[in-house]
PDB file of C-alpha atoms and ligand atoms in Angstrom:
ATOM      1  CA  MET A 109     -38.994  54.516   0.431  1.00 96.00           C
ATOM      2  CA  LEU A 110     -42.352  54.068   2.318  1.00 98.00           C
ATOM      3  CA  ASN A 111     -43.366  57.431   4.021  1.00 98.00           C
ATOM      4  CA  GLN A 112     -46.256  59.553   5.172  1.00 98.00           C
ATOM      5  CA  THR A 113     -46.962  63.154   4.429  1.00 99.00           C
ATOM      6  CA  LEU A 114     -49.337  65.815   5.713  1.00 99.00           C
ATOM      7  CA  VAL A 115     -51.519  67.385   3.105  1.00 99.00           C
ATOM      8  CA  LEU A 116     -53.770  70.289   3.953  1.00 99.00           C
ATOM      9  CA  ILE A 117     -56.395  71.806   1.707  1.00 99.00           C
ATOM     10  CA  LYS A 118     -56.192  75.359   2.720  1.00 98.00           C
ATOM     11  CA  PRO A 119     -59.181  77.825   3.362  1.00 98.00           C
ATOM     12  CA  ASP A 120     -58.810  79.206  -0.228  1.00 98.00           C
ATOM     13  CA  GLY A 121     -59.119  75.579  -1.819  1.00 98.00           C
ATOM     14  CA  LEU A 122     -62.140  75.045   0.348  1.00 98.00           C
ATOM     15  CA  LYS A 123     -63.677  78.495  -0.602  1.00 98.00           C
ATOM     16  CA  LYS A 124     -63.026  77.781  -4.338  1.00 98.00           C
ATOM     17  CA  SER A 125     -64.900  74.378  -4.103  1.00 98.00           C
ATOM     18  CA  LEU A 126     -61.678  72.711  -5.046  1.00 98.00           C
ATOM     19  CA  THR A 127     -61.883  69.680  -2.721  1.00 98.00           C
ATOM     20  CA  GLY A 128     -62.901  67.235  -5.184  1.00 98.00           C
ATOM     21  CA  ASN A 129     -60.515  68.485  -7.820  1.00 98.00           C
ATOM     22  CA  ILE A 130     -57.618  68.462  -5.404  1.00 98.00           C
ATOM     23  CA  LEU A 131     -58.528  64.799  -4.300  1.00 98.00           C
ATOM     24  CA  THR A 132     -58.734  63.741  -7.761  1.00 98.00           C
ATOM     25  CA  ARG A 133     -55.340  65.117  -8.653  1.00 98.00           C
ATOM     26  CA  LEU A 134     -53.738  63.539  -5.701  1.00 98.00           C
ATOM     27  CA  SER A 135     -55.377  60.222  -6.474  1.00 98.00           C
ATOM     28  CA  GLU A 136     -53.075  60.024  -9.482  1.00 97.00           C
ATOM     29  CA  THR A 137     -50.298  59.217  -7.089  1.00 98.00           C
ATOM     30  CA  LYS A 138     -52.041  55.911  -6.036  1.00 98.00           C
ATOM     31  CA  LEU A 139     -51.113  56.666  -2.507  1.00 98.00           C
ATOM     32  CA  GLU A 140     -53.391  55.631   0.424  1.00 98.00           C
ATOM     33  CA  ILE A 141     -55.248  58.056   2.500  1.00 98.00           C
ATOM     34  CA  ILE A 142     -54.659  56.962   6.212  1.00 99.00           C
ATOM     35  CA  ALA A 143     -56.206  59.856   8.009  1.00 99.00           C
ATOM     36  CA  ALA A 144     -58.584  62.874   7.229  1.00 99.00           C
ATOM     37  CA  LYS A 145     -60.509  65.460   9.072  1.00 98.00           C
ATOM     38  CA  ILE A 146     -61.887  69.030   9.065  1.00 98.00           C
ATOM     39  CA  VAL A 147     -60.009  71.187  11.535  1.00 98.00           C
ATOM     40  CA  ARG A 148     -60.680  74.674  12.956  1.00 98.00           C
ATOM     41  CA  VAL A 149     -57.232  76.222  13.064  1.00 98.00           C
ATOM     42  CA  SER A 150     -56.293  78.057  16.257  1.00 98.00           C
ATOM     43  CA  LYS A 151     -53.669  80.858  16.232  1.00 98.00           C
ATOM     44  CA  LYS A 152     -51.341  78.607  18.168  1.00 98.00           C
ATOM     45  CA  LEU A 153     -51.702  75.633  15.698  1.00 99.00           C
ATOM     46  CA  ALA A 154     -51.224  77.964  12.755  1.00 99.00           C
ATOM     47  CA  GLU A 155     -48.023  79.559  14.387  1.00 98.00           C
ATOM     48  CA  GLU A 156     -46.688  76.105  15.207  1.00 98.00           C
ATOM     49  CA  HIS A 157     -47.372  74.845  11.755  1.00 99.00           C
ATOM     50  CA  TYR A 158     -45.533  77.768  10.099  1.00 98.00           C
ATOM     51  CA  MET A 159     -42.862  78.266  12.754  1.00 98.00           C
ATOM     52  CA  HIS A 160     -39.947  78.145  10.210  1.00 98.00           C
ATOM     53  CA  LEU A 161     -41.319  81.350   8.742  1.00 98.00           C
ATOM     54  CA  LYS A 162     -41.703  83.385  11.898  1.00 98.00           C
ATOM     55  CA  GLN A 163     -39.118  85.994  10.767  1.00 98.00           C
ATOM     56  CA  GLU A 164     -40.798  86.578   7.474  1.00 98.00           C
ATOM     57  CA  PRO A 165     -42.675  89.772   6.818  1.00 97.00           C
ATOM     58  CA  PHE A 166     -45.728  87.930   5.526  1.00 97.00           C
ATOM     59  CA  PHE A 167     -45.838  85.674   8.746  1.00 98.00           C
ATOM     60  CA  PRO A 168     -48.883  87.412  10.431  1.00 98.00           C
ATOM     61  CA  GLU A 169     -50.861  87.375   7.226  1.00 98.00           C
ATOM     62  CA  LEU A 170     -49.864  83.658   6.579  1.00 98.00           C
ATOM     63  CA  VAL A 171     -51.203  82.794  10.133  1.00 98.00           C
ATOM     64  CA  LEU A 172     -54.444  84.557   9.243  1.00 98.00           C
ATOM     65  CA  TYR A 173     -54.545  82.653   5.920  1.00 98.00           C
ATOM     66  CA  LEU A 174     -54.160  79.199   7.504  1.00 98.00           C
ATOM     67  CA  GLN A 175     -56.760  80.172  10.120  1.00 98.00           C
ATOM     68  CA  GLY A 176     -59.314  81.155   7.240  1.00 98.00           C
ATOM     69  CA  GLU A 177     -59.554  84.750   8.331  1.00 98.00           C
ATOM     70  CA  LEU A 178     -59.035  85.738   4.748  1.00 97.00           C
ATOM     71  CA  HIS A 179     -61.636  83.501   3.153  1.00 97.00           C
ATOM     72  CA  GLN A 180     -64.583  83.429   5.666  1.00 94.00           C
ATOM     73  CA  ARG A 181     -63.933  79.469   5.710  1.00 95.00           C
ATOM     74  CA  LYS A 182     -62.429  78.999   9.151  1.00 98.00           C
ATOM     75  CA  LYS A 183     -61.317  75.497   8.678  1.00 98.00           C
ATOM     76  CA  VAL A 184     -59.023  73.338   6.659  1.00 98.00           C
ATOM     77  CA  MET A 185     -59.184  69.620   5.485  1.00 98.00           C
ATOM     78  CA  ALA A 186     -56.159  67.781   6.813  1.00 99.00           C
ATOM     79  CA  MET A 187     -55.096  64.482   5.606  1.00 99.00           C
ATOM     80  CA  ILE A 188     -52.136  61.990   5.605  1.00 99.00           C
ATOM     81  CA  TYR A 189     -51.047  60.217   2.415  1.00 99.00           C
ATOM     82  CA  TRP A 190     -48.985  57.039   2.825  1.00 98.00           C
ATOM     83  CA  GLY A 191     -47.026  54.895   0.381  1.00 98.00           C
ATOM     84  CA  GLU A 192     -43.873  54.689  -1.697  1.00 98.00           C
ATOM     85  CA  ASP A 193     -42.280  58.210  -1.819  1.00 98.00           C
ATOM     86  CA  ALA A 194     -45.422  59.867  -0.579  1.00 99.00           C
ATOM     87  CA  ILE A 195     -43.669  63.014   0.388  1.00 99.00           C
ATOM     88  CA  GLN A 196     -42.021  63.665  -3.009  1.00 98.00           C
ATOM     89  CA  LYS A 197     -44.964  62.446  -5.133  1.00 98.00           C
ATOM     90  CA  VAL A 198     -47.371  64.771  -3.319  1.00 99.00           C
ATOM     91  CA  ARG A 199     -44.906  67.833  -3.513  1.00 98.00           C
ATOM     92  CA  ASP A 200     -44.631  67.054  -7.309  1.00 98.00           C
ATOM     93  CA  ILE A 201     -48.297  67.257  -7.861  1.00 98.00           C
ATOM     94  CA  ALA A 202     -48.697  70.230  -5.526  1.00 98.00           C
ATOM     95  CA  GLY A 203     -46.242  72.325  -7.607  1.00 98.00           C
ATOM     96  CA  ALA A 204     -43.787  75.089  -6.546  1.00 98.00           C
ATOM     97  CA  THR A 205     -44.593  77.382  -3.551  1.00 98.00           C
ATOM     98  CA  ASN A 206     -44.973  80.464  -5.747  1.00 98.00           C
ATOM     99  CA  PRO A 207     -48.124  79.634  -7.955  1.00 98.00           C
ATOM    100  CA  GLU A 208     -46.787  81.761 -10.786  1.00 98.00           C
ATOM    101  CA  GLU A 209     -43.549  79.656 -10.816  1.00 98.00           C
ATOM    102  CA  ALA A 210     -45.496  76.252 -10.378  1.00 98.00           C
ATOM    103  CA  SER A 211     -45.874  74.222 -13.420  1.00 98.00           C
ATOM    104  CA  SER A 212     -49.211  75.053 -14.941  1.00 97.00           C
ATOM    105  CA  VAL A 213     -50.463  71.412 -14.713  1.00 97.00           C
ATOM    106  CA  SER A 214     -49.789  71.386 -10.839  1.00 98.00           C
ATOM    107  CA  ILE A 215     -52.437  71.940  -8.254  1.00 98.00           C
ATOM    108  CA  ARG A 216     -50.694  75.237  -7.297  1.00 98.00           C
ATOM    109  CA  GLY A 217     -50.148  76.286 -10.821  1.00 98.00           C
ATOM    110  CA  GLN A 218     -53.767  75.446 -11.706  1.00 98.00           C
ATOM    111  CA  TYR A 219     -55.511  76.962  -8.818  1.00 98.00           C
ATOM    112  CA  GLY A 220     -53.158  79.280  -6.783  1.00 98.00           C
ATOM    113  CA  ARG A 221     -52.765  82.977  -6.943  1.00 98.00           C
ATOM    114  CA  ILE A 222     -50.751  85.864  -5.478  1.00 98.00           C
ATOM    115  CA  THR A 223     -52.819  88.296  -3.370  1.00 96.00           C
ATOM    116  CA  THR A 224     -52.547  92.036  -3.762  1.00 94.00           C
ATOM    117  CA  LYS A 225     -50.673  92.043  -0.342  1.00 93.00           C
ATOM    118  CA  GLY A 226     -48.214  89.443  -1.942  1.00 96.00           C
ATOM    119  CA  LEU A 227     -49.026  86.409   0.089  1.00 98.00           C
ATOM    120  CA  TYR A 228     -49.045  83.114  -2.002  1.00 98.00           C
ATOM    121  CA  GLU A 229     -52.466  81.634  -1.743  1.00 98.00           C
ATOM    122  CA  ASN A 230     -51.618  78.189  -3.137  1.00 98.00           C
ATOM    123  CA  VAL A 231     -54.579  76.015  -2.004  1.00 98.00           C
ATOM    124  CA  VAL A 232     -52.657  73.266  -0.526  1.00 99.00           C
ATOM    125  CA  HIS A 233     -50.000  72.345   1.805  1.00 99.00           C
ATOM    126  CA  ALA A 234     -47.658  69.333   1.483  1.00 99.00           C
ATOM    127  CA  SER A 235     -44.958  68.276   3.737  1.00 98.00           C
ATOM    128  CA  ALA A 236     -41.510  69.101   2.253  1.00 98.00           C
ATOM    129  CA  ASN A 237     -39.329  66.392   3.696  1.00 98.00           C
ATOM    130  CA  ASP A 238     -39.216  63.491   6.302  1.00 98.00           C
ATOM    131  CA  ILE A 239     -38.413  65.738   9.225  1.00 98.00           C
ATOM    132  CA  GLU A 240     -41.178  68.232   8.411  1.00 98.00           C
ATOM    133  CA  ALA A 241     -43.622  65.288   7.785  1.00 98.00           C
ATOM    134  CA  GLU A 242     -43.001  63.623  11.145  1.00 98.00           C
ATOM    135  CA  ARG A 243     -43.177  67.014  12.992  1.00 98.00           C
ATOM    136  CA  GLU A 244     -46.253  68.111  11.063  1.00 99.00           C
ATOM    137  CA  ILE A 245     -48.304  64.679  11.356  1.00 99.00           C
ATOM    138  CA  LYS A 246     -47.646  64.823  15.225  1.00 98.00           C
ATOM    139  CA  LEU A 247     -48.862  68.482  15.332  1.00 98.00           C
ATOM    140  CA  TRP A 248     -52.155  67.737  13.348  1.00 99.00           C
ATOM    141  CA  PHE A 249     -53.244  64.272  14.301  1.00 99.00           C
ATOM    142  CA  GLN A 250     -53.409  62.160  17.439  1.00 98.00           C
ATOM    143  CA  PRO A 251     -52.077  58.436  16.878  1.00 98.00           C
ATOM    144  CA  ASP A 252     -55.531  56.945  17.069  1.00 98.00           C
ATOM    145  CA  GLU A 253     -56.851  58.978  14.285  1.00 98.00           C
ATOM    146  CA  ILE A 254     -54.348  57.362  11.790  1.00 98.00           C
ATOM    147  CA  ILE A 255     -55.609  54.133  10.212  1.00 97.00           C
TER     148      ILE A 255
HETATM  149  P1  IDP B 376     -44.274  75.227   0.929  1.00 79.95           P
HETATM  150  O1  IDP B 376     -45.817  75.531   1.300  1.00 79.95           O
HETATM  151  O2  IDP B 376     -44.198  75.024  -0.313  1.00 79.95           O
HETATM  152  O3  IDP B 376     -43.604  74.345   1.761  1.00 79.95           O
HETATM  153  P2  IDP B 376     -43.014  77.313   2.519  1.00 79.95           P
HETATM  154  O4  IDP B 376     -41.625  78.035   2.271  1.00 79.95           O
HETATM  155  O5  IDP B 376     -42.956  76.364   3.672  1.00 79.95           O
HETATM  156  O6  IDP B 376     -43.452  76.684   1.327  1.00 79.95           O
HETATM  157  O7  IDP B 376     -44.024  78.473   2.979  1.00 79.95           O
HETATM  158  C1  IDP B 376     -45.178  78.098   3.481  1.00 79.95           C
HETATM  159  C2  IDP B 376     -46.276  78.977   2.841  1.00 79.95           C
HETATM  160  O8  IDP B 376     -46.031  80.403   3.142  1.00 79.95           O
HETATM  161  C3  IDP B 376     -46.570  78.872   1.395  1.00 79.95           C
HETATM  162  O9  IDP B 376     -47.247  77.697   0.977  1.00 79.95           O
HETATM  163  C4  IDP B 376     -47.184  80.206   0.958  1.00 79.95           C
HETATM  164  O10 IDP B 376     -48.757  80.155   1.329  1.00 79.95           O
HETATM  165  C5  IDP B 376     -46.580  81.225   1.976  1.00 79.95           C
HETATM  166  N1  IDP B 376     -45.233  81.681   1.280  1.00 79.95           N
HETATM  167  C6  IDP B 376     -43.985  81.090   1.367  1.00 79.95           C
HETATM  168  N2  IDP B 376     -43.191  82.025   0.760  1.00 79.95           N
HETATM  169  C7  IDP B 376     -43.824  83.222   0.502  1.00 79.95           C
HETATM  170  C8  IDP B 376     -43.263  84.409  -0.173  1.00 79.95           C
HETATM  171  O11 IDP B 376     -42.200  84.601  -0.407  1.00 79.95           O
HETATM  172  N3  IDP B 376     -44.235  85.352  -0.163  1.00 79.95           N
HETATM  173  C9  IDP B 376     -45.477  85.097  -0.009  1.00 79.95           C
HETATM  174  N4  IDP B 376     -46.023  83.935   0.686  1.00 79.95           N
HETATM  175  C10 IDP B 376     -45.054  82.995   0.876  1.00 79.95           C
HETATM  176 MG1   MG B 377     -43.245  74.219   3.712  1.00 79.95          MG
END
């Protein structure tokens, strides 16, 4: 099925100069990039993006992480990938949420880490399913930014 998925290069990915590596890995999917920009993430946007995790003990740290407060890089790179099974293909290359459980050849397995505070710093976000993808794309992009 043709679908669209939101990909974020998180502040740790930017700080570690992984942008090129991550884009190269994602290009293996042969999907099409239909939107891309650098975003300064407000507290409100970070909280809305991760609203499903509001009850988690790591939520406040997670919001600071997405805002770049933990990496002196107060921005993320946001993109939309489009194509056949885009959501699943990007999730597969991104790897499991916990970087220690992620396949060692996945992006998160290669470049992620767990902080001493226990937060998973996993360098990329990728929408998990259709419903999330639709919600997240609306949250991060205006319709006229999608080409
Ligand atoms: P996902 O990013 O693979 O979709 P989610 O469960 O949506 O995983 O969690 C969002 C983000 O919150 C993760 O990417 C990771 O940075 C962080 N996170 C999720 N679960 C944990 C946890 O159990 N401990 C620490 N950080 C977590
Ligand atoms: Mg998720």
